[in-house]
Amino acid sequence: MSAARDDRTRLSRRAVIGAAGIVGSATVVAVGSKQGISADGVEALLSDRQRAVILAVAKAGARVPVRFPDFGEDGTPESRADEARLDQAVQRLDAERAKHVAAGADALLARGADRKGRARLLAEIGRLSSDYQHRTSVEAVAALAIATVSSAFDPNSSHPAQMWVGGLRHLGERGEQPLPVQHLEDRR
């Protein structure tokens, strides 16, 4: 982690702790309101490991099964999967969805997804989504990852995430690795 990020994290966490002391339970309303997560609440919501696994999902999903469309945004899909854009997408989450994202990230971490390569990470997402207990939370992580890569998508909407995660689940059921579809990539 860079020194600038460390300083920003410390300052943000101090601000959240300080605000909590001053306004008490009102902080929960500000952080978990329907308007989204406050700027200070972004750092407090997800741990560094949870953020890292969500960014790994975003970077992997930016290329598999095909390169994610740019929808008029600058840079490659992979380059748009960065911390600043994750923060912006997190700020758009509602409180209930934020809980599912944290649970999904924890489920991925519990299975060692942060220590696996792209194909194995994506296969793990497919396997986890086969378990009804984890499906909603894994789809919430995928939706946040999609909204990180493209601000055109709502991190509170499961629709695109359900399609993507369902495709990963289907590949796993067929015993196939989730890899970029090269002939579709070649057409771009």
Short mmCIF file of C-alpha atoms in Angstrom, two decimals:
data_model
loop_
_atom_site.label_atom_id
_atom_site.label_comp_id
_atom_site.label_asym_id
_atom_site.label_seq_id
_atom_site.Cartn_x
_atom_site.Cartn_y
_atom_site.Cartn_z
CA MET A 1 0.00 0.00 0.00
CA SER A 2 1.38 3.42 -0.88
CA ALA A 3 2.27 6.03 1.74
CA ALA A 4 -0.39 8.39 0.37
CA ARG A 5 -3.03 5.64 0.65
CA ASP A 6 -1.87 4.85 4.22
CA ASP A 7 -2.21 8.52 5.18
CA ARG A 8 -5.62 8.80 3.53
CA THR A 9 -6.80 5.62 5.25
CA ARG A 10 -5.62 6.81 8.67
CA LEU A 11 -7.25 10.22 8.18
CA SER A 12 -10.51 8.72 6.93
CA ARG A 13 -10.68 6.23 9.79
CA ARG A 14 -9.93 9.00 12.31
CA ALA A 15 -12.67 11.12 10.77
CA VAL A 16 -15.18 8.25 11.03
CA ILE A 17 -14.18 7.50 14.63
CA GLY A 18 -14.29 11.20 15.52
CA ALA A 19 -17.65 11.69 13.87
CA ALA A 20 -19.02 8.64 15.65
CA GLY A 21 -18.00 10.12 18.98
CA ILE A 22 -19.60 13.47 18.20
CA VAL A 23 -22.88 12.42 16.65
CA GLY A 24 -23.27 8.87 17.95
CA SER A 25 -25.86 6.81 16.15
CA ALA A 26 -26.44 9.49 13.50
CA THR A 27 -23.24 8.22 11.85
CA VAL A 28 -24.94 4.90 11.13
CA VAL A 29 -27.72 6.75 9.32
CA ALA A 30 -25.22 8.80 7.30
CA VAL A 31 -23.10 5.80 6.39
CA GLY A 32 -25.96 3.45 5.66
CA SER A 33 -28.55 5.73 4.13
CA LYS A 34 -30.42 5.07 0.89
CA GLN A 35 -28.36 7.85 -0.69
CA GLY A 36 -25.29 5.63 -0.40
CA ILE A 37 -22.19 5.38 1.71
CA SER A 38 -20.59 8.65 2.76
CA ALA A 39 -17.04 9.43 1.60
CA ASP A 40 -15.76 8.80 5.15
CA GLY A 41 -17.75 5.58 5.39
CA VAL A 42 -16.11 4.05 2.31
CA GLU A 43 -12.86 3.31 4.15
CA ALA A 44 -14.66 2.07 7.26
CA LEU A 45 -17.03 -0.22 5.36
CA LEU A 46 -14.58 -2.68 3.81
CA SER A 47 -11.26 -3.99 5.07
CA ASP A 48 -8.18 -3.77 2.88
CA ARG A 49 -8.43 -7.52 2.16
CA GLN A 50 -12.11 -7.24 1.20
CA ARG A 51 -11.31 -4.30 -1.09
CA ALA A 52 -8.45 -6.25 -2.66
CA VAL A 53 -10.62 -9.27 -3.47
CA ILE A 54 -13.37 -7.02 -4.92
CA LEU A 55 -10.79 -5.30 -7.12
CA ALA A 56 -9.46 -8.72 -8.18
CA VAL A 57 -13.01 -9.69 -9.18
CA ALA A 58 -13.37 -6.40 -11.11
CA LYS A 59 -10.08 -6.90 -12.96
CA ALA A 60 -10.89 -10.52 -13.78
CA GLY A 61 -14.41 -9.69 -14.90
CA ALA A 62 -13.10 -6.89 -17.08
CA ARG A 63 -11.72 -9.57 -19.46
CA VAL A 64 -13.75 -12.73 -18.93
CA PRO A 65 -15.53 -13.96 -20.93
CA VAL A 66 -14.83 -10.93 -23.16
CA ARG A 67 -13.37 -7.48 -22.63
CA PHE A 68 -15.97 -5.32 -20.87
CA PRO A 69 -17.41 -2.55 -23.10
CA ASP A 70 -16.15 0.95 -22.35
CA PHE A 71 -19.55 2.70 -22.54
CA GLY A 72 -17.69 5.91 -23.42
CA GLU A 73 -15.33 5.82 -20.44
CA ASP A 74 -11.58 6.34 -20.81
CA GLY A 75 -9.01 3.60 -20.40
CA THR A 76 -9.13 -0.15 -20.67
CA PRO A 77 -11.61 -2.09 -18.56
CA GLU A 78 -8.73 -3.42 -16.45
CA SER A 79 -7.35 0.08 -15.82
CA ARG A 80 -10.76 1.24 -14.63
CA ALA A 81 -10.74 -1.41 -11.88
CA ASP A 82 -8.88 0.79 -9.40
CA GLU A 83 -9.30 1.97 -5.83
CA ALA A 84 -10.68 5.41 -6.66
CA ARG A 85 -13.41 3.94 -8.85
CA LEU A 86 -14.16 1.29 -6.22
CA ASP A 87 -14.64 4.11 -3.69
CA GLN A 88 -17.05 5.85 -6.08
CA ALA A 89 -19.04 2.66 -6.60
CA VAL A 90 -19.13 1.94 -2.84
CA GLN A 91 -20.53 5.42 -2.23
CA ARG A 92 -23.50 4.47 -4.42
CA LEU A 93 -24.33 1.35 -2.35
CA ASP A 94 -27.33 1.31 -0.07
CA ALA A 95 -26.92 -0.01 3.49
CA GLU A 96 -28.48 -3.44 2.92
CA ARG A 97 -26.42 -4.05 -0.22
CA ALA A 98 -23.24 -3.03 1.60
CA LYS A 99 -23.82 -5.83 4.13
CA HIS A 100 -24.12 -8.37 1.31
CA VAL A 101 -20.94 -7.09 -0.35
CA ALA A 102 -18.96 -7.47 2.88
CA ALA A 103 -20.36 -10.99 3.41
CA GLY A 104 -19.54 -11.98 -0.18
CA ALA A 105 -16.00 -10.66 0.09
CA ASP A 106 -15.57 -12.57 3.37
CA ALA A 107 -16.87 -15.77 1.76
CA LEU A 108 -14.38 -15.40 -1.10
CA LEU A 109 -11.56 -14.71 1.35
CA ALA A 110 -12.52 -17.72 3.49
CA ARG A 111 -12.03 -19.89 0.41
CA GLY A 112 -8.63 -18.36 -0.31
CA ALA A 113 -9.80 -16.46 -3.39
CA ASP A 114 -7.31 -13.68 -2.65
CA ARG A 115 -4.46 -16.15 -3.19
CA LYS A 116 -5.66 -17.58 -6.50
CA GLY A 117 -5.09 -16.55 -10.09
CA ARG A 118 -7.81 -15.07 -12.27
CA ALA A 119 -9.28 -18.32 -13.61
CA ARG A 120 -9.34 -19.94 -10.18
CA LEU A 121 -10.87 -16.81 -8.59
CA LEU A 122 -13.64 -16.81 -11.19
CA ALA A 123 -14.20 -20.54 -10.76
CA GLU A 124 -14.51 -19.96 -7.00
CA ILE A 125 -17.18 -17.31 -7.64
CA GLY A 126 -19.10 -19.85 -9.72
CA ARG A 127 -18.78 -22.51 -7.02
CA LEU A 128 -19.85 -20.12 -4.25
CA SER A 129 -22.87 -18.98 -6.25
CA SER A 130 -23.98 -22.63 -6.50
CA ASP A 131 -24.48 -22.50 -2.73
CA TYR A 132 -27.80 -20.73 -2.14
CA GLN A 133 -26.48 -19.37 1.19
CA HIS A 134 -23.78 -17.36 -0.65
CA ARG A 135 -25.46 -16.57 -3.96
CA THR A 136 -26.86 -13.13 -3.00
CA SER A 137 -23.62 -11.97 -1.41
CA VAL A 138 -21.45 -13.18 -4.30
CA GLU A 139 -23.76 -11.44 -6.76
CA ALA A 140 -23.47 -8.26 -4.64
CA VAL A 141 -19.66 -8.44 -4.92
CA ALA A 142 -19.96 -8.98 -8.67
CA ALA A 143 -22.38 -6.05 -9.03
CA LEU A 144 -19.97 -3.78 -7.14
CA ALA A 145 -17.09 -5.02 -9.31
CA ILE A 146 -19.11 -4.29 -12.47
CA ALA A 147 -20.01 -0.80 -11.20
CA THR A 148 -16.31 -0.22 -10.50
CA VAL A 149 -15.37 -1.03 -14.10
CA SER A 150 -18.29 0.93 -15.54
CA SER A 151 -20.09 3.74 -13.75
CA ALA A 152 -23.03 3.13 -16.10
CA PHE A 153 -24.03 0.21 -13.85
CA ASP A 154 -25.76 0.42 -10.47
CA PRO A 155 -23.93 -1.46 -7.70
CA ASN A 156 -27.33 -2.09 -6.08
CA SER A 157 -28.68 -3.97 -9.11
CA SER A 158 -28.17 -7.71 -9.35
CA HIS A 159 -29.25 -8.15 -12.96
CA PRO A 160 -25.88 -7.94 -14.80
CA ALA A 161 -24.15 -9.70 -11.91
CA GLN A 162 -26.64 -12.58 -11.99
CA MET A 163 -25.96 -13.13 -15.68
CA TRP A 164 -22.17 -13.05 -15.24
CA VAL A 165 -22.09 -15.15 -12.09
CA GLY A 166 -24.58 -17.58 -13.64
CA GLY A 167 -22.23 -17.99 -16.60
CA LEU A 168 -19.34 -18.74 -14.24
CA ARG A 169 -21.50 -21.25 -12.36
CA HIS A 170 -22.49 -22.93 -15.65
CA LEU A 171 -18.86 -23.22 -16.75
CA GLY A 172 -17.95 -24.79 -13.42
CA GLU A 173 -20.79 -27.29 -13.70
CA ARG A 174 -19.44 -28.29 -17.11
CA GLY A 175 -15.90 -28.60 -15.71
CA GLU A 176 -14.57 -25.73 -17.83
CA GLN A 177 -12.21 -22.96 -16.75
CA PRO A 178 -13.48 -19.38 -17.04
CA LEU A 179 -11.12 -17.91 -19.62
CA PRO A 180 -11.42 -15.11 -22.19
CA VAL A 181 -13.22 -16.24 -25.34
CA GLN A 182 -10.42 -15.56 -27.81
CA HIS A 183 -12.42 -15.63 -31.04
CA LEU A 184 -14.69 -12.91 -29.62
CA GLU A 185 -11.68 -10.92 -28.45
CA ASP A 186 -10.17 -11.15 -31.95
CA ARG A 187 -13.25 -9.53 -33.46
CA ARG A 188 -12.82 -6.35 -31.42
#
